[in-house]
mmCIF file of C-alpha atoms in Angstrom:
data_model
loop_
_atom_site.group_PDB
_atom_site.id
_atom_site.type_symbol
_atom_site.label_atom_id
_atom_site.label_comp_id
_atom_site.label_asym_id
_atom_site.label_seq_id
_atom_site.Cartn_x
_atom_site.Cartn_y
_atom_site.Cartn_z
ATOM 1 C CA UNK A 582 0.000 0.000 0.000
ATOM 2 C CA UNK A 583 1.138 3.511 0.011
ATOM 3 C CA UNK A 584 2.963 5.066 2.286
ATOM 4 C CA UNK A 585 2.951 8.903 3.695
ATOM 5 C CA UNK A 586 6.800 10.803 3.636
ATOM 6 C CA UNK A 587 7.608 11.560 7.031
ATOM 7 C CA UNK A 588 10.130 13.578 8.217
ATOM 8 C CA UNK A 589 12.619 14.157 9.998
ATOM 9 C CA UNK A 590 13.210 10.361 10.263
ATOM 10 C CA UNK A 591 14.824 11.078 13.119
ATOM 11 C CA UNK A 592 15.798 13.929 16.295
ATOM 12 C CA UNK A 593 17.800 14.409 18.417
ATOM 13 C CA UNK A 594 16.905 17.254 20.804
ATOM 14 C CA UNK A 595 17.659 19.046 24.082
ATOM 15 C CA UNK A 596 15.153 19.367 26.527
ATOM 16 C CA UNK A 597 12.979 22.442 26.211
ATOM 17 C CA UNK A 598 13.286 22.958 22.771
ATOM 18 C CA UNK A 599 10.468 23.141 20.617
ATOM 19 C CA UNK A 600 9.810 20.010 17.840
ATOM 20 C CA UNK A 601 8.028 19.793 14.415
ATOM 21 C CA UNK A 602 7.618 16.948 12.054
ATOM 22 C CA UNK A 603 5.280 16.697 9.166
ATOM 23 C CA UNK A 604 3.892 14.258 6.887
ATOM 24 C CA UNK A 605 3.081 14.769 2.777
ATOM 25 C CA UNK A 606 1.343 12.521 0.324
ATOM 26 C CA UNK A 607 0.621 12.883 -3.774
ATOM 27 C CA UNK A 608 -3.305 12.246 -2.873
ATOM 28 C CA UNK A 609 -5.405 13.748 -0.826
ATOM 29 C CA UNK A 610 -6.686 12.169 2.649
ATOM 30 C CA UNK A 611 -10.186 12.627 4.202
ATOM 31 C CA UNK A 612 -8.369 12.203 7.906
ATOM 32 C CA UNK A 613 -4.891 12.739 9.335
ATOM 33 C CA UNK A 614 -4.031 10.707 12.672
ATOM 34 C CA UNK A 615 -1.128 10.840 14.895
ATOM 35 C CA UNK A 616 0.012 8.409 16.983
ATOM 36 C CA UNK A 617 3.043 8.018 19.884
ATOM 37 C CA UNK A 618 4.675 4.879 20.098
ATOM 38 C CA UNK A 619 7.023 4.230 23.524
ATOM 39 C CA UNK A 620 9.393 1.607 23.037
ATOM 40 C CA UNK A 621 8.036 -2.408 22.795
ATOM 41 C CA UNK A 622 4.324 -0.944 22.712
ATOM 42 C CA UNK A 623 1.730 -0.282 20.526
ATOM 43 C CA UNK A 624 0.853 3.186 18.954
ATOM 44 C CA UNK A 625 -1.055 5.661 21.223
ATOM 45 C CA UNK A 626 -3.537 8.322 19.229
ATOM 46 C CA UNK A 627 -2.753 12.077 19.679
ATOM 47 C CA UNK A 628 -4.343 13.800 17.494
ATOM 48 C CA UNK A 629 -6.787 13.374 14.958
ATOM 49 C CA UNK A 630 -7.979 16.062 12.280
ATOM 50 C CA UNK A 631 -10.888 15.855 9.976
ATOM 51 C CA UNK A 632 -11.408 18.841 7.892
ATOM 52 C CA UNK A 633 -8.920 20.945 6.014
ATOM 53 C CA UNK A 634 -7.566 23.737 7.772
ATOM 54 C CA UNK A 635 -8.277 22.108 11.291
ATOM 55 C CA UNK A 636 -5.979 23.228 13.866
ATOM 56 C CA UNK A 637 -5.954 20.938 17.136
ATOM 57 C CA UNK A 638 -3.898 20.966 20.483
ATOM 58 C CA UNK A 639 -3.526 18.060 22.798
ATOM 59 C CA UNK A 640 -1.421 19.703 25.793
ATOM 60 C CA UNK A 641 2.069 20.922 24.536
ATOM 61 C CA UNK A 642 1.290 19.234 21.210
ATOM 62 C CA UNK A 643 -0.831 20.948 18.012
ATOM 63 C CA UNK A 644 -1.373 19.505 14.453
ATOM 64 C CA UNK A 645 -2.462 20.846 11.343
ATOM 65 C CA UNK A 646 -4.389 19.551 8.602
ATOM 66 C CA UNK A 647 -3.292 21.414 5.538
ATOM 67 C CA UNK A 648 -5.434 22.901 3.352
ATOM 68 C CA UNK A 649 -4.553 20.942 0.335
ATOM 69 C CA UNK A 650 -5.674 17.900 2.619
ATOM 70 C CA UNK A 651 -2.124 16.507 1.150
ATOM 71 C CA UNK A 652 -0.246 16.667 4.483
ATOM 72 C CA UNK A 653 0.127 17.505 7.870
ATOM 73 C CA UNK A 654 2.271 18.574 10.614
ATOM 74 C CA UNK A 655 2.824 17.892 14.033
ATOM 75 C CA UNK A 656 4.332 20.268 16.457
ATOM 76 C CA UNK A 657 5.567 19.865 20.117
ATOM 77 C CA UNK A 658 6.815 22.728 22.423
ATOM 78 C CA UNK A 659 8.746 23.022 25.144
ATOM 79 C CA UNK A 660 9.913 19.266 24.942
ATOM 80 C CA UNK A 661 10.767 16.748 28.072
ATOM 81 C CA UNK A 662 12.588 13.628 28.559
ATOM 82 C CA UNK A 663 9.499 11.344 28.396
ATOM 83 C CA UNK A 664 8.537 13.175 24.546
ATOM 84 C CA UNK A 665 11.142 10.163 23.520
ATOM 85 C CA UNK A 666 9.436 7.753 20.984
ATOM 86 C CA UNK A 667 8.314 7.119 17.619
ATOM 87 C CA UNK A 668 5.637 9.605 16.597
ATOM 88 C CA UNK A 669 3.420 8.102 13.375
ATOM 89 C CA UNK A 670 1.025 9.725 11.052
ATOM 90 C CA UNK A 671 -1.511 8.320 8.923
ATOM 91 C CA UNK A 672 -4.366 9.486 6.644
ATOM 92 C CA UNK A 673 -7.211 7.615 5.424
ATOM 93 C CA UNK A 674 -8.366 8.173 1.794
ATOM 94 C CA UNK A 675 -11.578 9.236 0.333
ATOM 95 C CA UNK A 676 -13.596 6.329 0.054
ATOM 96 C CA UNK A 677 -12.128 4.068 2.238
ATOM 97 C CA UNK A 678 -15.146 3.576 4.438
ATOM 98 C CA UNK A 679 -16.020 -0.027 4.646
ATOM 99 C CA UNK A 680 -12.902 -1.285 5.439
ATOM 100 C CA UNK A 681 -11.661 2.114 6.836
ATOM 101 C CA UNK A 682 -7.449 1.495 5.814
ATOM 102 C CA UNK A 683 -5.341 3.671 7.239
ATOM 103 C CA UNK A 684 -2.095 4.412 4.899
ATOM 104 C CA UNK A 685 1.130 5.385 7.127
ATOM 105 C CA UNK A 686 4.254 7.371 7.304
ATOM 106 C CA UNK A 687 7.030 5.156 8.122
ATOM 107 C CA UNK A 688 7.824 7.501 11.972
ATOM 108 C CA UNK A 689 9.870 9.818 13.242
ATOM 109 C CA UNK A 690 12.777 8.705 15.753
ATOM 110 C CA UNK A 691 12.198 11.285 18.927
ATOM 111 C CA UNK A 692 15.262 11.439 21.200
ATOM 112 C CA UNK A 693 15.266 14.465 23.884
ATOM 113 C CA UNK A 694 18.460 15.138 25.952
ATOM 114 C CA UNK A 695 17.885 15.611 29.264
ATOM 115 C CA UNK B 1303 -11.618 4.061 27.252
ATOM 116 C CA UNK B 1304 -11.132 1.425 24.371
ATOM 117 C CA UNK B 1305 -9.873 -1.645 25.315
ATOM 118 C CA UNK B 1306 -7.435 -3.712 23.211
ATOM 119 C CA UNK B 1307 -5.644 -7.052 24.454
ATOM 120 C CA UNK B 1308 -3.246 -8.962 23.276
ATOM 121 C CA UNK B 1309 -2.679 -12.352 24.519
ATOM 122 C CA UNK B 1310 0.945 -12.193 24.361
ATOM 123 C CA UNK B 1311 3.316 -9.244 24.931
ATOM 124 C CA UNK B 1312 6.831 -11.947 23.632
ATOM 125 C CA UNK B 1313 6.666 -15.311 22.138
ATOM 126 C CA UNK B 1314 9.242 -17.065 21.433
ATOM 127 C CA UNK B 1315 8.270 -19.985 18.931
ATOM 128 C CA UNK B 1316 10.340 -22.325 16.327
ATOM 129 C CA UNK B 1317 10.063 -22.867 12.609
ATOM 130 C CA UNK B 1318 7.627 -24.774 10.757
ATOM 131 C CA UNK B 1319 5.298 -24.236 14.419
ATOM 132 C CA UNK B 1320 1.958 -23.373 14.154
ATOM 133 C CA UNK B 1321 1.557 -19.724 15.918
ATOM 134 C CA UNK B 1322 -1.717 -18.198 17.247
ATOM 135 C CA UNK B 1323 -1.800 -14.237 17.895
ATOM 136 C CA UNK B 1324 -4.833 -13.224 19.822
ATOM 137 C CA UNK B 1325 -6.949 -9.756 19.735
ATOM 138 C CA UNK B 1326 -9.995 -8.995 22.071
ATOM 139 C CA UNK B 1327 -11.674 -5.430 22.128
ATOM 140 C CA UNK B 1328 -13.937 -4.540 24.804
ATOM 141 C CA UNK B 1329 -16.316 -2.028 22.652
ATOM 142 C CA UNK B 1330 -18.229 -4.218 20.246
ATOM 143 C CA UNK B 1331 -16.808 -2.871 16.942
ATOM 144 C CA UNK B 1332 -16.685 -4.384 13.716
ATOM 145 C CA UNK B 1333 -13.949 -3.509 11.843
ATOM 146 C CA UNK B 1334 -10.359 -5.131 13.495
ATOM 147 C CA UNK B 1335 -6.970 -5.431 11.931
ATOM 148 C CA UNK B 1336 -3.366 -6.992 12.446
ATOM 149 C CA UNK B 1337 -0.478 -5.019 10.855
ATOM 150 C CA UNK B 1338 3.470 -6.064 11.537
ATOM 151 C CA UNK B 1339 5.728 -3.949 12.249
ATOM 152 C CA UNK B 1340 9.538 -3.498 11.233
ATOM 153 C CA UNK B 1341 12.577 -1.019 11.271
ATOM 154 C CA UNK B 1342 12.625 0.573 8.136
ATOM 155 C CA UNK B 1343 9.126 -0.977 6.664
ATOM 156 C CA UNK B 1344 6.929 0.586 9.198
ATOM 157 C CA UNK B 1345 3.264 -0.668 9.745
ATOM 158 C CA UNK B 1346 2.143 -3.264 6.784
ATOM 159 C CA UNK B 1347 -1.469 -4.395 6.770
ATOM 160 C CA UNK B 1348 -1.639 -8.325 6.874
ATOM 161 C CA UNK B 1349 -5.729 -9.032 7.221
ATOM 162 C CA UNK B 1350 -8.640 -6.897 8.633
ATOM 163 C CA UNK B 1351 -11.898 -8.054 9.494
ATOM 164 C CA UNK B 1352 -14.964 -6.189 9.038
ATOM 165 C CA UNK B 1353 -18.045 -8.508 10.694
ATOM 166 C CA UNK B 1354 -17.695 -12.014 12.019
ATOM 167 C CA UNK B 1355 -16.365 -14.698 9.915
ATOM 168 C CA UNK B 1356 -15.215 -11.402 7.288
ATOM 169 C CA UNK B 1357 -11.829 -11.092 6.146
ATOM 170 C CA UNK B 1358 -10.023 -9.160 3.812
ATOM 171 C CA UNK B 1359 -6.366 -9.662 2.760
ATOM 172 C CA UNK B 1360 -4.339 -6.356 3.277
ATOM 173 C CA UNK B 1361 -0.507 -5.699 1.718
ATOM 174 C CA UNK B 1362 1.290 -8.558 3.115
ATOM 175 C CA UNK B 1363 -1.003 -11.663 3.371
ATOM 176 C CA UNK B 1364 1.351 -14.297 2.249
ATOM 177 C CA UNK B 1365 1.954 -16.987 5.027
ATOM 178 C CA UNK B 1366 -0.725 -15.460 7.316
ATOM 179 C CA UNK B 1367 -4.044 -16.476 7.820
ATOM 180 C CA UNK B 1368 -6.932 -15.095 10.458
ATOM 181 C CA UNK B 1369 -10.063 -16.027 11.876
ATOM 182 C CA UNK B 1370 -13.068 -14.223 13.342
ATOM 183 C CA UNK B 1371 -15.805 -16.472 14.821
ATOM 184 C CA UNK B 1372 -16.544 -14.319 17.448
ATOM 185 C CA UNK B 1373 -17.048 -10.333 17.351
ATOM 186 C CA UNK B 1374 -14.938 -9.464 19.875
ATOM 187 C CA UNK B 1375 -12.129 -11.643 18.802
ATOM 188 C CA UNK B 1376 -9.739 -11.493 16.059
ATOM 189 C CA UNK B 1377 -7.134 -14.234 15.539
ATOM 190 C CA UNK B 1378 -4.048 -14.365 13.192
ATOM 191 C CA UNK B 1379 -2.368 -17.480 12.599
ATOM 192 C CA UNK B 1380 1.073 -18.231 11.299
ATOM 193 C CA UNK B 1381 0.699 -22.271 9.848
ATOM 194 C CA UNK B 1382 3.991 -22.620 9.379
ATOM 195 C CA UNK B 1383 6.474 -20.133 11.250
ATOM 196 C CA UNK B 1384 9.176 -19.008 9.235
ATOM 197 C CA UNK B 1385 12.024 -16.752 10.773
ATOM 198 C CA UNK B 1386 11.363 -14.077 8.316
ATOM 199 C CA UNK B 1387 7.593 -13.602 10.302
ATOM 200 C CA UNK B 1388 9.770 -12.480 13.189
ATOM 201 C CA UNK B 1389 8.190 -8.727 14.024
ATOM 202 C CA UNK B 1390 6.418 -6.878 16.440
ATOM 203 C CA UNK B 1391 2.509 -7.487 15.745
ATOM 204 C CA UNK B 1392 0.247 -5.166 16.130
ATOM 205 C CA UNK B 1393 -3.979 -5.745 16.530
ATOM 206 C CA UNK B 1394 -6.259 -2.693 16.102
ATOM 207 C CA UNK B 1395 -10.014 -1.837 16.014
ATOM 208 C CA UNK B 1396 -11.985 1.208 13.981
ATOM 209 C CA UNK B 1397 -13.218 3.416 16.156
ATOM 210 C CA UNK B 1398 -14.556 7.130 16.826
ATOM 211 C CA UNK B 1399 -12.818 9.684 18.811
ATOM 212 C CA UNK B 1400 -15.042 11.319 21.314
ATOM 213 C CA UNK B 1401 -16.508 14.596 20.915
ATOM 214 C CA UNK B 1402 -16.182 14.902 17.278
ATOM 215 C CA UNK B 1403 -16.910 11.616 16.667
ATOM 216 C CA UNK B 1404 -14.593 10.744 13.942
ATOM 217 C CA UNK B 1405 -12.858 7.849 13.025
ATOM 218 C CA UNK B 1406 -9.598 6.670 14.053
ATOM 219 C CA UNK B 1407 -8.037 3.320 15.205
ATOM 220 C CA UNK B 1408 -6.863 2.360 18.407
ATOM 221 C CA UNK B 1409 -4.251 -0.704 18.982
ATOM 222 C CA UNK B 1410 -3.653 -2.885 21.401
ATOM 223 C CA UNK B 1411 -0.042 -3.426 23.097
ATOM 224 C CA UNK B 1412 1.785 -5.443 20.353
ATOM 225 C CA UNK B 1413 3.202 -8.878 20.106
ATOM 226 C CA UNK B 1414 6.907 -9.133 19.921
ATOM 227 C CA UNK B 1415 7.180 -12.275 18.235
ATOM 228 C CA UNK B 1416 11.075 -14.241 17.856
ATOM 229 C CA UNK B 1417 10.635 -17.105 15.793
ATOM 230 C CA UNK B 1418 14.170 -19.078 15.836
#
């Protein structure tokens, strides 16, 4: 299936500092998801945006759905040691309904210095 | 909150075994998947499920097979463990995200799975 470009693949930060990653895709996407993944478990939902435009905050964290419904960022301020993880969008496509497939970005690699 | 077991968090198994990877969800949805993940490949759909005794291949079916006799309960079964099927596995359900109601998925805790 198709995957979503994420970047950075990976960070490596200080604490305190101030993060953004985003996610782009040739086709457009009804619904942008992101998840947090801590090491050995399964992926934890964020955020999730379902019109274009949409601007949403979860705590330090806010995502975007662009306008072009073609991507997405992710931002997270003031960082802190337990920010560390692999941070995932995905998008599901017009039409997928039934089945409801989510297509995803392949993560970002968080790493915050203490 | 939405509920998602797995009935193993490591298994350790050999090749040519028969494996059995077990999902349960709490919230009586219909639509349940199992993805794998690995470095570099990220999440790959192997089956979904949409209604009891449904299935629907995803990217990656090859070696896998799945079972659903039971709504709440969404098997996937390795006949003949090879060492390349060594992954994490991950189960998730559809669901809606309170509030606005839209869709999402959730997933359960993963399956590390070592298959010597």
């Amino acid at each position: 299936g198709q995957q979503l470009n994420q970047s950075p693949q990976s960070m490596f930060i200080q604490e305190g500092e101030d993060v953004s990653m985003n996610c782009t895709s040739s086709s457009i996407f009804n619904t942008w998801l992101w998840y947090k993944q801590d090491p050995g478990e399964g992926p934890v939902l964020l955020i999730a945006l379902y019109k274009a435009g949409e601007l949403t905050s979860n705590g330090r964290l806010t995502a975007q759905f662009g306008i072009t419904r073609k991507d997405s960022f992710l931002n997270i301020s003031a960082s802190i040691p337990s920010d560390v993880g692999i941070y995932f969008c995905a998008g599901l496509p017009p039409g997928e309904t039934s089945g409801s497939r989510l297509t995803f970005g392949e993560g970002t690699q968080l790493t915050v210095n203490p | 909150d939405v509920k998602v077991t797995q009935s193993s968090r490591y298994l350790v198994k050999r090749t040519g075994e028969k494996v059995f990877l077990e999902c349960v969800q709490d919230m009586d949805h219909e639509n349940m998947f199992w993805y794998r993940q690995d470095p570099g490949l990220g999440l790959r759909l192997i089956y979904f499920s949409y209604d009891v005794k449904m299935k629907e291949k995803g990217d990656i079916p090859e070696g896998y097979s799945v079972s659903r006799e039971k709504k709440e309960r969404f098997s996937l079964i390795l006949e003949s463990a090879s060492t390349n099927q060594t992954s994490m596995y991950l189960c998730a359900i559809k669901g809606f995200t309170s509030g606005s109601w839209g869709e999402t998925q959730y997933f359960g805790p993963g399956t590390r799975l070592l298959v010597l």
